[in-house]
Short mmCIF file of C-alpha atoms and ligand atoms in Angstrom, two decimals:
data_model
loop_
_atom_site.label_atom_id
_atom_site.label_comp_id
_atom_site.label_asym_id
_atom_site.label_seq_id
_atom_site.Cartn_x
_atom_site.Cartn_y
_atom_site.Cartn_z
CA MET A 1 8.48 13.82 3.12
CA ALA A 2 10.70 12.81 5.99
CA VAL A 3 11.55 15.15 8.85
CA ASP A 4 15.26 15.95 9.10
CA LEU A 5 16.80 16.71 12.49
CA LEU A 6 19.66 19.00 13.43
CA LEU A 7 21.08 18.22 16.87
CA GLY A 8 23.94 19.47 19.01
CA LEU A 9 26.23 16.58 19.97
CA GLN A 10 28.18 18.19 22.83
CA TRP A 11 27.16 20.47 25.73
CA GLY A 12 25.30 22.98 23.54
CA ASP A 13 26.47 26.06 21.62
CA GLU A 14 27.87 23.97 18.78
CA GLY A 15 26.58 26.47 16.19
CA LYS A 16 23.09 25.04 15.58
CA GLY A 17 21.55 28.44 14.84
CA LYS A 18 24.10 29.16 12.12
CA ILE A 19 23.60 25.84 10.35
CA VAL A 20 19.80 25.89 10.59
CA ASP A 21 19.93 29.32 8.94
CA VAL A 22 22.23 27.95 6.22
CA LEU A 23 20.01 24.91 5.58
CA THR A 24 16.62 26.69 5.73
CA LYS A 25 16.64 27.36 1.97
CA ASN A 26 16.00 23.61 1.53
CA TYR A 27 12.96 23.49 3.86
CA ASN A 28 9.35 24.68 4.09
CA LEU A 29 9.12 24.37 7.87
CA ILE A 30 11.62 24.81 10.70
CA SER A 31 10.47 23.45 14.07
CA ARG A 32 11.84 23.77 17.56
CA PHE A 33 10.91 20.75 19.66
CA GLN A 34 12.37 21.19 23.16
CA GLY A 35 14.09 23.61 25.48
CA GLY A 36 13.16 27.24 25.71
CA PRO A 37 14.86 30.54 26.44
CA ASN A 38 17.84 28.72 27.97
CA ALA A 39 18.92 28.37 24.32
CA GLY A 40 20.86 31.11 22.56
CA HIS A 41 21.28 30.51 18.84
CA THR A 42 23.50 32.96 16.98
CA LEU A 43 23.07 33.85 13.31
CA ILE A 44 25.42 36.24 11.52
CA PHE A 45 24.86 37.55 7.99
CA ASP A 46 24.86 40.85 6.08
CA GLY A 47 26.77 42.51 8.91
CA HIS A 48 24.08 41.72 11.52
CA LYS A 49 24.30 39.40 14.50
CA HIS A 50 21.06 37.90 15.82
CA VAL A 51 20.62 35.78 18.94
CA LEU A 52 17.41 33.73 19.04
CA HIS A 53 16.13 32.03 22.18
CA THR A 54 12.64 30.67 21.45
CA ILE A 55 12.13 31.61 17.82
CA PRO A 56 13.37 29.00 15.32
CA SER A 57 16.45 29.92 13.29
CA GLY A 58 14.59 29.81 9.96
CA ILE A 59 12.93 33.15 10.70
CA PHE A 60 15.02 35.22 8.28
CA HIS A 61 14.00 33.29 5.17
CA ASP A 62 10.97 34.42 3.18
CA ASP A 63 9.73 31.01 2.16
CA ALA A 64 9.88 29.07 5.43
CA LEU A 65 7.40 28.92 8.28
CA ASN A 66 8.62 28.43 11.85
CA ILE A 67 6.90 26.21 14.37
CA ILE A 68 7.36 26.25 18.12
CA GLY A 69 6.41 22.69 19.03
CA ASN A 70 4.65 21.19 22.04
CA GLY A 71 7.95 20.16 23.65
CA VAL A 72 9.17 23.75 23.95
CA VAL A 73 8.63 25.87 27.07
CA ILE A 74 7.82 29.52 26.34
CA ASP A 75 8.38 32.53 28.53
CA PRO A 76 5.98 35.16 27.11
CA VAL A 77 8.15 37.95 28.55
CA ILE A 78 11.32 36.78 26.79
CA PHE A 79 9.37 35.88 23.65
CA LYS A 80 7.93 39.41 23.46
CA LYS A 81 11.45 40.87 23.70
CA GLU A 82 12.63 38.55 20.93
CA LEU A 83 9.78 39.70 18.69
CA GLU A 84 10.60 43.34 19.46
CA ASN A 85 14.27 42.79 18.56
CA LEU A 86 13.13 41.54 15.17
CA ASP A 87 10.54 44.26 14.53
CA LYS A 88 12.93 46.41 12.51
CA PHE A 89 13.51 43.64 9.96
CA ASN A 90 9.91 43.61 8.64
CA LEU A 91 9.56 39.85 8.79
CA ASP A 92 5.76 39.53 9.21
CA LEU A 93 6.37 37.62 12.43
CA ASN A 94 2.71 36.92 13.17
CA ALA A 95 2.39 35.02 9.90
CA LYS A 96 5.77 33.27 9.97
CA ILE A 97 5.63 31.79 13.49
CA LEU A 98 3.11 29.14 14.52
CA ILE A 99 2.89 28.06 18.15
CA SER A 100 1.70 24.74 19.53
CA ARG A 101 -1.22 24.96 21.93
CA LYS A 102 0.43 22.16 23.89
CA ALA A 103 3.66 24.08 24.59
CA HIS A 104 4.02 24.90 28.30
CA LEU A 105 4.37 28.41 29.67
CA ILE A 106 7.16 29.63 31.93
CA LEU A 107 5.57 31.76 34.67
CA PRO A 108 7.54 34.44 36.55
CA THR A 109 7.43 32.22 39.63
CA HIS A 110 9.08 29.38 37.67
CA ARG A 111 12.06 31.70 37.27
CA LEU A 112 12.02 32.46 41.00
CA LEU A 113 11.90 28.75 41.82
CA ASP A 114 14.87 28.13 39.52
CA ALA A 115 16.84 30.86 41.32
CA ALA A 116 15.85 29.56 44.77
CA SER A 117 16.70 25.96 43.88
CA GLU A 118 20.12 26.93 42.53
CA ALA A 119 20.91 29.21 45.48
CA SER A 120 19.98 26.46 47.94
CA LYS A 121 22.38 24.01 46.27
CA GLY A 122 25.45 26.14 46.95
CA LYS A 123 28.54 24.58 45.38
CA ALA A 124 26.48 21.73 43.93
CA LYS A 125 24.47 24.10 41.74
CA ILE A 126 23.79 23.03 38.16
CA GLY A 127 24.71 26.37 36.68
CA SER A 128 21.24 26.80 35.21
CA THR A 129 20.56 29.73 32.92
CA LEU A 130 17.90 30.69 35.53
CA LYS A 131 15.20 30.95 32.87
CA GLY A 132 12.82 28.71 34.83
CA ILE A 133 13.36 25.67 32.61
CA GLY A 134 13.62 22.99 35.33
CA PRO A 135 10.58 24.14 37.37
CA THR A 136 8.45 24.46 34.21
CA TYR A 137 9.24 20.94 33.02
CA MET A 138 8.64 19.72 36.58
CA ASP A 139 5.15 21.20 36.45
CA LYS A 140 4.65 19.60 33.03
CA THR A 141 5.54 16.08 34.16
CA GLY A 142 3.87 16.72 37.53
CA ARG A 143 0.68 17.56 35.59
CA ASN A 144 0.31 21.03 37.04
CA GLY A 145 1.58 23.11 34.13
CA MET A 146 -0.08 25.90 32.22
CA ARG A 147 -0.12 25.62 28.44
CA VAL A 148 -0.39 28.04 25.53
CA GLY A 149 -3.86 26.61 24.75
CA ASP A 150 -5.03 27.64 28.23
CA LEU A 151 -4.70 31.26 27.13
CA GLU A 152 -7.73 30.69 24.87
CA LEU A 153 -9.88 29.84 27.92
CA SER A 154 -11.91 32.55 29.65
CA ASN A 155 -10.48 31.58 33.05
CA TRP A 156 -6.78 31.59 32.15
CA GLU A 157 -6.00 34.30 34.69
CA GLU A 158 -7.43 32.06 37.38
CA ILE A 159 -5.27 29.15 36.18
CA PHE A 160 -2.27 31.49 36.36
CA ASP A 161 -3.15 32.65 39.89
CA ILE A 162 -3.62 29.12 41.24
CA LEU A 163 -0.26 27.99 39.88
CA THR A 164 1.45 31.15 41.11
CA GLN A 165 0.08 30.64 44.62
CA LYS A 166 1.35 27.08 44.63
CA HIS A 167 4.80 28.32 43.59
CA LEU A 168 4.86 30.92 46.36
CA LYS A 169 4.29 28.16 48.92
CA MET A 170 7.07 26.14 47.31
CA LEU A 171 9.40 29.14 47.53
CA ASP A 172 8.94 29.11 51.31
CA PHE A 173 10.50 25.67 51.33
CA PHE A 174 13.83 27.09 50.17
CA ASP A 175 15.76 28.82 52.86
CA VAL A 176 16.95 31.61 50.58
CA ALA A 177 16.05 35.27 50.45
CA LEU A 178 14.89 36.39 47.01
CA GLU A 179 13.90 39.92 46.25
CA TYR A 180 11.00 40.34 43.87
CA ASN A 181 7.88 42.38 43.30
CA LEU A 182 5.09 39.98 42.45
CA ALA A 183 2.72 42.66 41.21
CA GLU A 184 5.32 43.94 38.76
CA LEU A 185 6.18 40.44 37.57
CA LYS A 186 2.50 39.69 37.05
CA ALA A 187 1.89 42.93 35.14
CA GLU A 188 4.88 42.24 32.89
CA PHE A 189 3.64 38.69 32.25
CA PHE A 190 0.12 39.83 31.40
CA THR A 191 1.38 42.45 28.94
CA ALA A 192 3.54 39.79 27.29
CA VAL A 193 0.63 37.34 27.13
CA ALA A 194 -1.38 39.97 25.25
CA ARG A 195 1.38 40.02 22.61
CA LEU A 196 1.61 36.22 22.55
CA LYS A 197 -2.14 36.00 21.92
CA GLU A 198 -1.68 37.99 18.70
CA MET A 199 0.27 35.02 17.32
CA THR A 200 -1.27 31.97 15.64
CA PHE A 201 -1.79 28.97 17.92
CA ILE A 202 -2.06 25.58 16.23
CA ASP A 203 -2.48 21.89 16.98
CA SER A 204 1.08 21.41 15.79
CA GLU A 205 1.08 17.61 15.67
CA GLU A 206 -1.87 17.68 13.25
CA TYR A 207 -0.28 20.52 11.27
CA LEU A 208 2.96 18.57 10.90
CA HIS A 209 1.14 15.36 10.06
CA GLN A 210 -0.59 17.12 7.15
CA ALA A 211 2.67 18.78 6.13
CA ILE A 212 4.42 15.41 5.97
CA LYS A 213 1.52 13.97 3.94
CA SER A 214 1.66 16.81 1.45
CA ASN A 215 5.41 16.38 0.95
CA GLN A 216 6.53 19.56 2.66
CA THR A 217 10.14 19.60 3.78
CA ILE A 218 10.69 19.91 7.53
CA LEU A 219 13.79 20.52 9.62
CA ALA A 220 13.61 20.06 13.39
CA GLU A 221 16.03 22.38 15.23
CA GLY A 222 17.45 21.01 18.46
CA ALA A 223 18.44 23.14 21.41
CA GLN A 224 21.20 22.38 23.93
CA GLY A 225 23.20 19.23 23.14
CA SER A 226 23.22 15.48 23.70
CA LEU A 227 25.43 15.69 26.79
CA LEU A 228 22.79 17.94 28.40
CA ASP A 229 19.96 15.44 27.70
CA VAL A 230 18.01 14.66 30.88
CA ASP A 231 18.44 10.91 30.31
CA PHE A 232 21.71 10.55 28.40
CA GLY A 233 23.64 13.63 29.54
CA THR A 234 25.90 14.14 32.52
CA TYR A 235 23.05 13.96 35.05
CA PRO A 236 22.29 15.92 37.22
CA PHE A 237 24.28 18.57 35.37
CA VAL A 238 21.89 18.58 32.43
CA THR A 239 18.83 20.44 31.23
CA SER A 240 15.30 19.15 31.83
CA SER A 241 14.36 17.94 28.35
CA ASN A 242 15.35 15.24 25.88
CA THR A 243 17.74 17.02 23.56
CA THR A 244 18.40 13.86 21.56
CA ALA A 245 16.60 12.54 18.44
CA ALA A 246 13.79 10.90 20.39
CA GLY A 247 12.92 14.34 21.83
CA ALA A 248 11.94 15.45 18.33
CA CYS A 249 9.26 12.73 18.22
CA THR A 250 7.71 13.64 21.56
CA GLY A 251 8.32 17.37 21.14
CA LEU A 252 6.56 17.55 17.78
CA GLY A 253 4.29 14.53 17.69
CA ILE A 254 6.05 12.95 14.72
CA ALA A 255 6.53 9.20 14.41
CA PRO A 256 10.07 7.73 14.51
CA ASN A 257 9.67 6.33 10.99
CA THR A 258 9.18 9.84 9.59
CA ILE A 259 12.74 10.84 10.49
CA GLY A 260 15.14 11.23 7.57
CA GLU A 261 18.58 12.79 7.84
CA VAL A 262 20.01 13.43 11.30
CA TYR A 263 22.57 16.24 11.16
CA GLY A 264 24.87 16.04 14.17
CA ILE A 265 26.75 19.23 14.85
CA PHE A 266 29.94 19.55 16.88
CA LYS A 267 32.75 22.00 17.51
CA ALA A 268 36.26 20.94 16.42
CA TYR A 269 37.04 21.21 20.15
CA THR A 270 34.67 21.12 23.15
CA THR A 271 33.01 23.75 25.33
CA ARG A 272 30.70 23.67 28.30
CA VAL A 273 28.98 26.45 30.22
CA GLY A 274 27.68 25.83 33.74
CA SER A 275 28.75 23.12 36.17
CA GLY A 276 29.41 19.43 35.66
CA PRO A 277 32.17 17.03 34.62
CA PHE A 278 34.18 17.68 31.43
CA PRO A 279 37.00 15.14 30.96
CA THR A 280 38.97 17.01 28.27
CA GLU A 281 38.70 20.44 29.92
CA LEU A 282 41.87 22.53 29.71
CA PHE A 283 43.13 24.84 32.43
CA ASP A 284 46.18 26.01 30.50
CA ALA A 285 47.18 28.42 27.74
CA ASP A 286 45.62 26.16 25.06
CA GLY A 287 42.21 26.40 26.75
CA GLU A 288 42.58 30.15 27.16
CA ARG A 289 43.45 30.47 23.51
CA MET A 290 40.33 28.53 22.41
CA ALA A 291 38.17 30.73 24.66
CA LYS A 292 39.73 33.93 23.33
CA VAL A 293 39.86 33.11 19.62
CA GLY A 294 36.48 31.35 19.72
CA HIS A 295 34.84 34.20 21.71
CA GLU A 296 33.51 31.54 24.05
CA PHE A 297 30.91 33.42 26.06
CA GLY A 298 27.34 32.15 26.51
CA ALA A 299 24.86 33.64 24.03
CA THR A 300 22.10 33.65 26.71
CA THR A 301 23.93 34.46 29.94
CA GLY A 302 27.27 35.92 28.79
CA ARG A 303 29.10 33.52 31.12
CA PRO A 304 32.56 32.33 29.97
CA ARG A 305 32.46 28.86 28.45
CA ARG A 306 34.91 26.22 29.66
CA CYS A 307 37.06 24.87 26.80
CA GLY A 308 38.92 21.65 26.02
CA TRP A 309 39.99 19.19 23.34
CA LEU A 310 37.57 17.24 21.18
CA ASP A 311 36.24 14.20 23.02
CA LEU A 312 35.66 11.39 20.54
CA VAL A 313 34.35 9.01 23.20
CA ALA A 314 31.53 11.46 23.90
CA LEU A 315 31.05 12.27 20.20
CA LYS A 316 30.66 8.61 19.22
CA TYR A 317 28.18 8.15 22.08
CA ALA A 318 26.13 11.09 20.81
CA CYS A 319 26.21 9.76 17.22
CA GLN A 320 24.95 6.43 18.52
CA VAL A 321 22.13 7.77 20.71
CA ASN A 322 20.88 10.04 17.91
CA GLY A 323 21.45 7.90 14.83
CA VAL A 324 23.47 10.68 13.22
CA THR A 325 23.68 10.35 9.41
CA GLN A 326 25.86 13.41 8.66
CA LEU A 327 28.23 15.42 10.80
CA ASN A 328 28.82 19.18 10.67
CA MET A 329 32.12 20.40 12.11
CA MET A 330 32.16 23.96 13.44
CA LYS A 331 34.87 26.41 14.45
CA GLY A 332 37.84 24.62 12.87
CA ASP A 333 39.16 28.15 12.25
CA VAL A 334 39.66 28.57 16.01
CA LEU A 335 42.28 25.79 15.98
CA SER A 336 44.48 27.50 13.32
CA GLY A 337 47.99 28.11 14.63
CA PHE A 338 48.07 25.41 17.33
CA GLU A 339 51.37 23.52 16.99
CA THR A 340 49.80 20.29 18.23
CA LEU A 341 46.14 19.29 18.47
CA LYS A 342 44.74 16.52 20.64
CA ILE A 343 41.69 14.32 20.33
CA CYS A 344 40.56 12.12 23.21
CA THR A 345 40.08 8.62 21.79
CA ALA A 346 39.54 6.60 24.98
CA TYR A 347 39.20 6.95 28.74
CA GLU A 348 41.21 5.37 31.49
CA TYR A 349 38.36 4.29 33.74
CA LYS A 350 38.91 2.55 37.06
CA GLY A 351 42.25 1.19 35.82
CA GLU A 352 40.89 -0.01 32.47
CA VAL A 353 40.98 1.54 29.01
CA ILE A 354 37.46 2.00 27.67
CA GLU A 355 36.06 3.53 24.51
CA HIS A 356 32.43 3.92 25.54
CA PHE A 357 30.86 6.73 27.58
CA PRO A 358 30.49 5.38 31.12
CA TYR A 359 28.11 6.22 33.98
CA ASN A 360 30.70 8.30 35.86
CA ILE A 361 32.91 10.75 34.02
CA GLU A 362 34.12 12.83 36.98
CA PRO A 363 37.90 13.48 37.13
CA GLU A 364 38.36 10.88 39.88
CA ASN A 365 36.86 8.20 37.59
CA VAL A 366 38.01 9.15 34.13
CA LYS A 367 41.31 10.23 32.57
CA PRO A 368 41.29 11.09 28.88
CA ILE A 369 43.72 9.28 26.57
CA TYR A 370 44.79 11.48 23.68
CA LYS A 371 46.03 11.05 20.14
CA GLU A 372 48.11 13.97 18.92
CA PHE A 373 47.82 15.66 15.55
CA LYS A 374 50.03 18.20 13.84
CA GLY A 375 48.15 21.51 13.68
CA TRP A 376 47.75 23.79 10.66
CA LYS A 377 49.16 27.29 10.52
CA GLU A 378 46.93 28.80 7.85
CA ASP A 379 44.01 31.12 8.56
CA ILE A 380 41.05 29.25 7.05
CA THR A 381 38.34 31.87 7.56
CA GLU A 382 38.48 33.07 3.94
CA ILE A 383 38.51 29.73 2.17
CA SER A 384 35.50 28.68 0.15
CA SER A 385 36.18 25.10 -0.90
CA GLU A 386 37.52 21.86 0.44
CA ALA A 387 40.36 22.00 -2.10
CA GLU A 388 41.87 24.86 -0.06
CA PHE A 389 41.96 22.93 3.24
CA PRO A 390 45.43 22.69 4.77
CA LYS A 391 46.65 19.08 4.67
CA GLU A 392 46.57 18.82 8.47
CA LEU A 393 42.92 19.93 8.61
CA SER A 394 41.99 17.26 6.05
CA GLU A 395 43.78 14.69 8.20
CA TYR A 396 41.95 15.87 11.34
CA ILE A 397 38.61 15.57 9.51
CA ALA A 398 39.44 12.17 7.99
CA PHE A 399 40.31 10.79 11.42
CA ILE A 400 36.99 11.91 12.94
CA GLU A 401 35.07 10.49 9.97
CA LYS A 402 36.86 7.16 10.28
CA GLU A 403 36.28 6.90 14.03
CA THR A 404 32.61 7.93 13.93
CA GLU A 405 31.98 6.09 10.63
CA THR A 406 30.06 9.19 9.56
CA LYS A 407 30.71 11.76 6.85
CA ILE A 408 31.40 15.37 7.82
CA SER A 409 29.21 17.04 5.21
CA ILE A 410 29.62 20.65 6.37
CA VAL A 411 32.74 22.38 7.66
CA SER A 412 32.21 25.82 9.15
CA VAL A 413 35.21 28.16 9.07
CA GLY A 414 33.78 31.28 10.69
CA PRO A 415 30.59 32.62 12.26
CA ASP A 416 29.14 34.20 9.11
CA ARG A 417 26.53 32.41 7.02
CA LYS A 418 28.99 32.62 4.08
CA GLN A 419 31.84 30.90 5.95
CA THR A 420 30.35 27.47 5.35
CA ILE A 421 31.82 24.73 3.19
CA VAL A 422 29.51 21.99 1.99
CA ARG A 423 31.46 18.90 1.00
P1 GDP B 501 24.07 27.35 19.19
O1 GDP B 501 23.49 27.54 20.54
O2 GDP B 501 24.39 25.91 18.91
O3 GDP B 501 23.25 27.95 18.08
O4 GDP B 501 25.47 28.10 19.20
P2 GDP B 501 25.76 29.56 19.84
O5 GDP B 501 25.21 30.59 18.93
O6 GDP B 501 25.37 29.62 21.26
O7 GDP B 501 27.34 29.55 19.85
C1 GDP B 501 28.09 29.40 18.70
C2 GDP B 501 29.03 30.61 18.58
O8 GDP B 501 30.03 30.33 17.64
C3 GDP B 501 28.32 31.84 18.07
O9 GDP B 501 28.95 32.98 18.61
C4 GDP B 501 28.55 31.78 16.57
O10 GDP B 501 28.49 33.05 15.94
C5 GDP B 501 29.93 31.20 16.51
N1 GDP B 501 30.26 30.35 15.35
C6 GDP B 501 29.47 29.46 14.71
N2 GDP B 501 30.18 28.79 13.78
C7 GDP B 501 31.44 29.27 13.83
C8 GDP B 501 32.66 28.96 13.15
O11 GDP B 501 32.72 28.07 12.30
N3 GDP B 501 33.78 29.66 13.51
C9 GDP B 501 33.75 30.63 14.46
N4 GDP B 501 34.88 31.26 14.75
N5 GDP B 501 32.63 30.94 15.14
C10 GDP B 501 31.50 30.27 14.83
P1 IMO B 502 21.92 26.17 23.21
O1 IMO B 502 20.61 25.77 22.57
C1 IMO B 502 24.79 25.60 26.43
C2 IMO B 502 23.19 24.45 30.34
C3 IMO B 502 23.31 25.46 31.45
C4 IMO B 502 23.39 24.52 32.65
C5 IMO B 502 22.44 23.40 32.27
C6 IMO B 502 21.04 23.54 32.83
O2 IMO B 502 22.25 27.60 23.03
O3 IMO B 502 23.00 25.23 22.81
P2 IMO B 502 18.94 25.10 32.33
O4 IMO B 502 18.82 26.59 32.18
O5 IMO B 502 18.51 24.34 31.13
O6 IMO B 502 18.31 24.60 33.58
O7 IMO B 502 20.53 24.82 32.52
O8 IMO B 502 22.39 23.41 30.85
N1 IMO B 502 22.51 24.96 29.12
C7 IMO B 502 23.15 25.26 27.99
N2 IMO B 502 24.47 25.27 27.70
N3 IMO B 502 23.89 25.89 25.48
C8 IMO B 502 22.56 25.87 25.74
O9 IMO B 502 21.61 26.02 24.79
C9 IMO B 502 22.14 25.58 27.06
N4 IMO B 502 20.94 25.49 27.68
C10 IMO B 502 21.18 25.10 28.94
O10 IMO B 502 24.47 26.24 31.31
O11 IMO B 502 24.68 23.98 32.75
MG1 MG B 503 23.83 28.64 22.28
#
């Protein structure tokens, strides 16, 4: 069977966790392929709210297995906490989660390096989640990293110590004072590694190859979003992995011709957390209203998310880079009650009107051009079918479908698993 992908098309937090949870009933395997504990994927059902960082969002279903692929970076300390948070749900976690030996490990000193790098940048900081993501991927591409498979070697503690020592020298390079207790960090890491080693490690590319051959159904769960992709995002204000479709191939070891559906997920408006340009950002009462009604606070860091209108220039770009075959629109309920809605359909760029996503999207280069829509008054959080959509919502959806030339197959009208309309 083909591997389906579910990818965020904006700056992350589109609602990927919710939709993966909704779709898991159709799949045997759910696989994360990039990112790490910088992700925060929220699932709400049966009166419980769960936030997952490293564990795939299929974990609550009895019949699916969850793979953490080679492209993911794992912090054993955070992973252990995630497992502990799930302990009370009797999920047989050791059997339901399989971890790639080729996934890289986030060491405590990677977190320190992230903090030092950000502090040294001052105003130019990226707004990293400070989970050590950048330094860990740097060690991966620099060929210095430590991998899950290393934990099966008798000398893994030595590998850890050598890398830690290197990091301590690198920390000296940054002229910032960080307070930390290395012995405590090391002890915490070692305890967490002991828990990690109770899990099943696999050669995930071989596992997936066999799964595809034996017609198992597989969904790859993206983290972050296309505009945070290290190549195609708003560099340098991005994360350190390929969040786009190609990242699923390298992050799982699957061939491009095994990819089937590509679900592209977006909010009916736009949010961003951390620094970096955001052409449709609002600094007025409309933006405040989106933040308040949408509870726009980061699931990993709790930081307020910046809010703005839907940016169709960016959305079309993301559809194109990923080969999106179906769109999922989230949080339409947050827009209920707005008199007028706006969608950015083009940019004014260096005196010209353009419809593609250019190299520079800073405010001095780009001004959004908007089309206005009449808003809908109705609360849509209780509706269960498309037939109940307010006319204005149907028009909003039809316009996005026409412009992206892609069907919106799922409309989410609230955070709960049940508040999902499949069209
Ligand atoms: P992810 O990182 O893409 O999984 O998304 P996050 O979990 O970080 O952020 C999405 C937030 O929106 C979470 O708080 C969800 O519970 C919430 N959410 C998801 N879908 C909807 C929706 O349709 N309406 C509303 N109001 N909230 C939603
Ligand atoms: P999910 O999977 C939103 C942002 C950070 C920062 C930049 C770099 O929940 O959608 P990093 O820690 O990766 O070095 O941070 O990327 N960022 C996210 N924003 N959702 C995420 O994940 C994010 N992961 C990283 O805020 O701007
Ligand atoms: Mg999130």
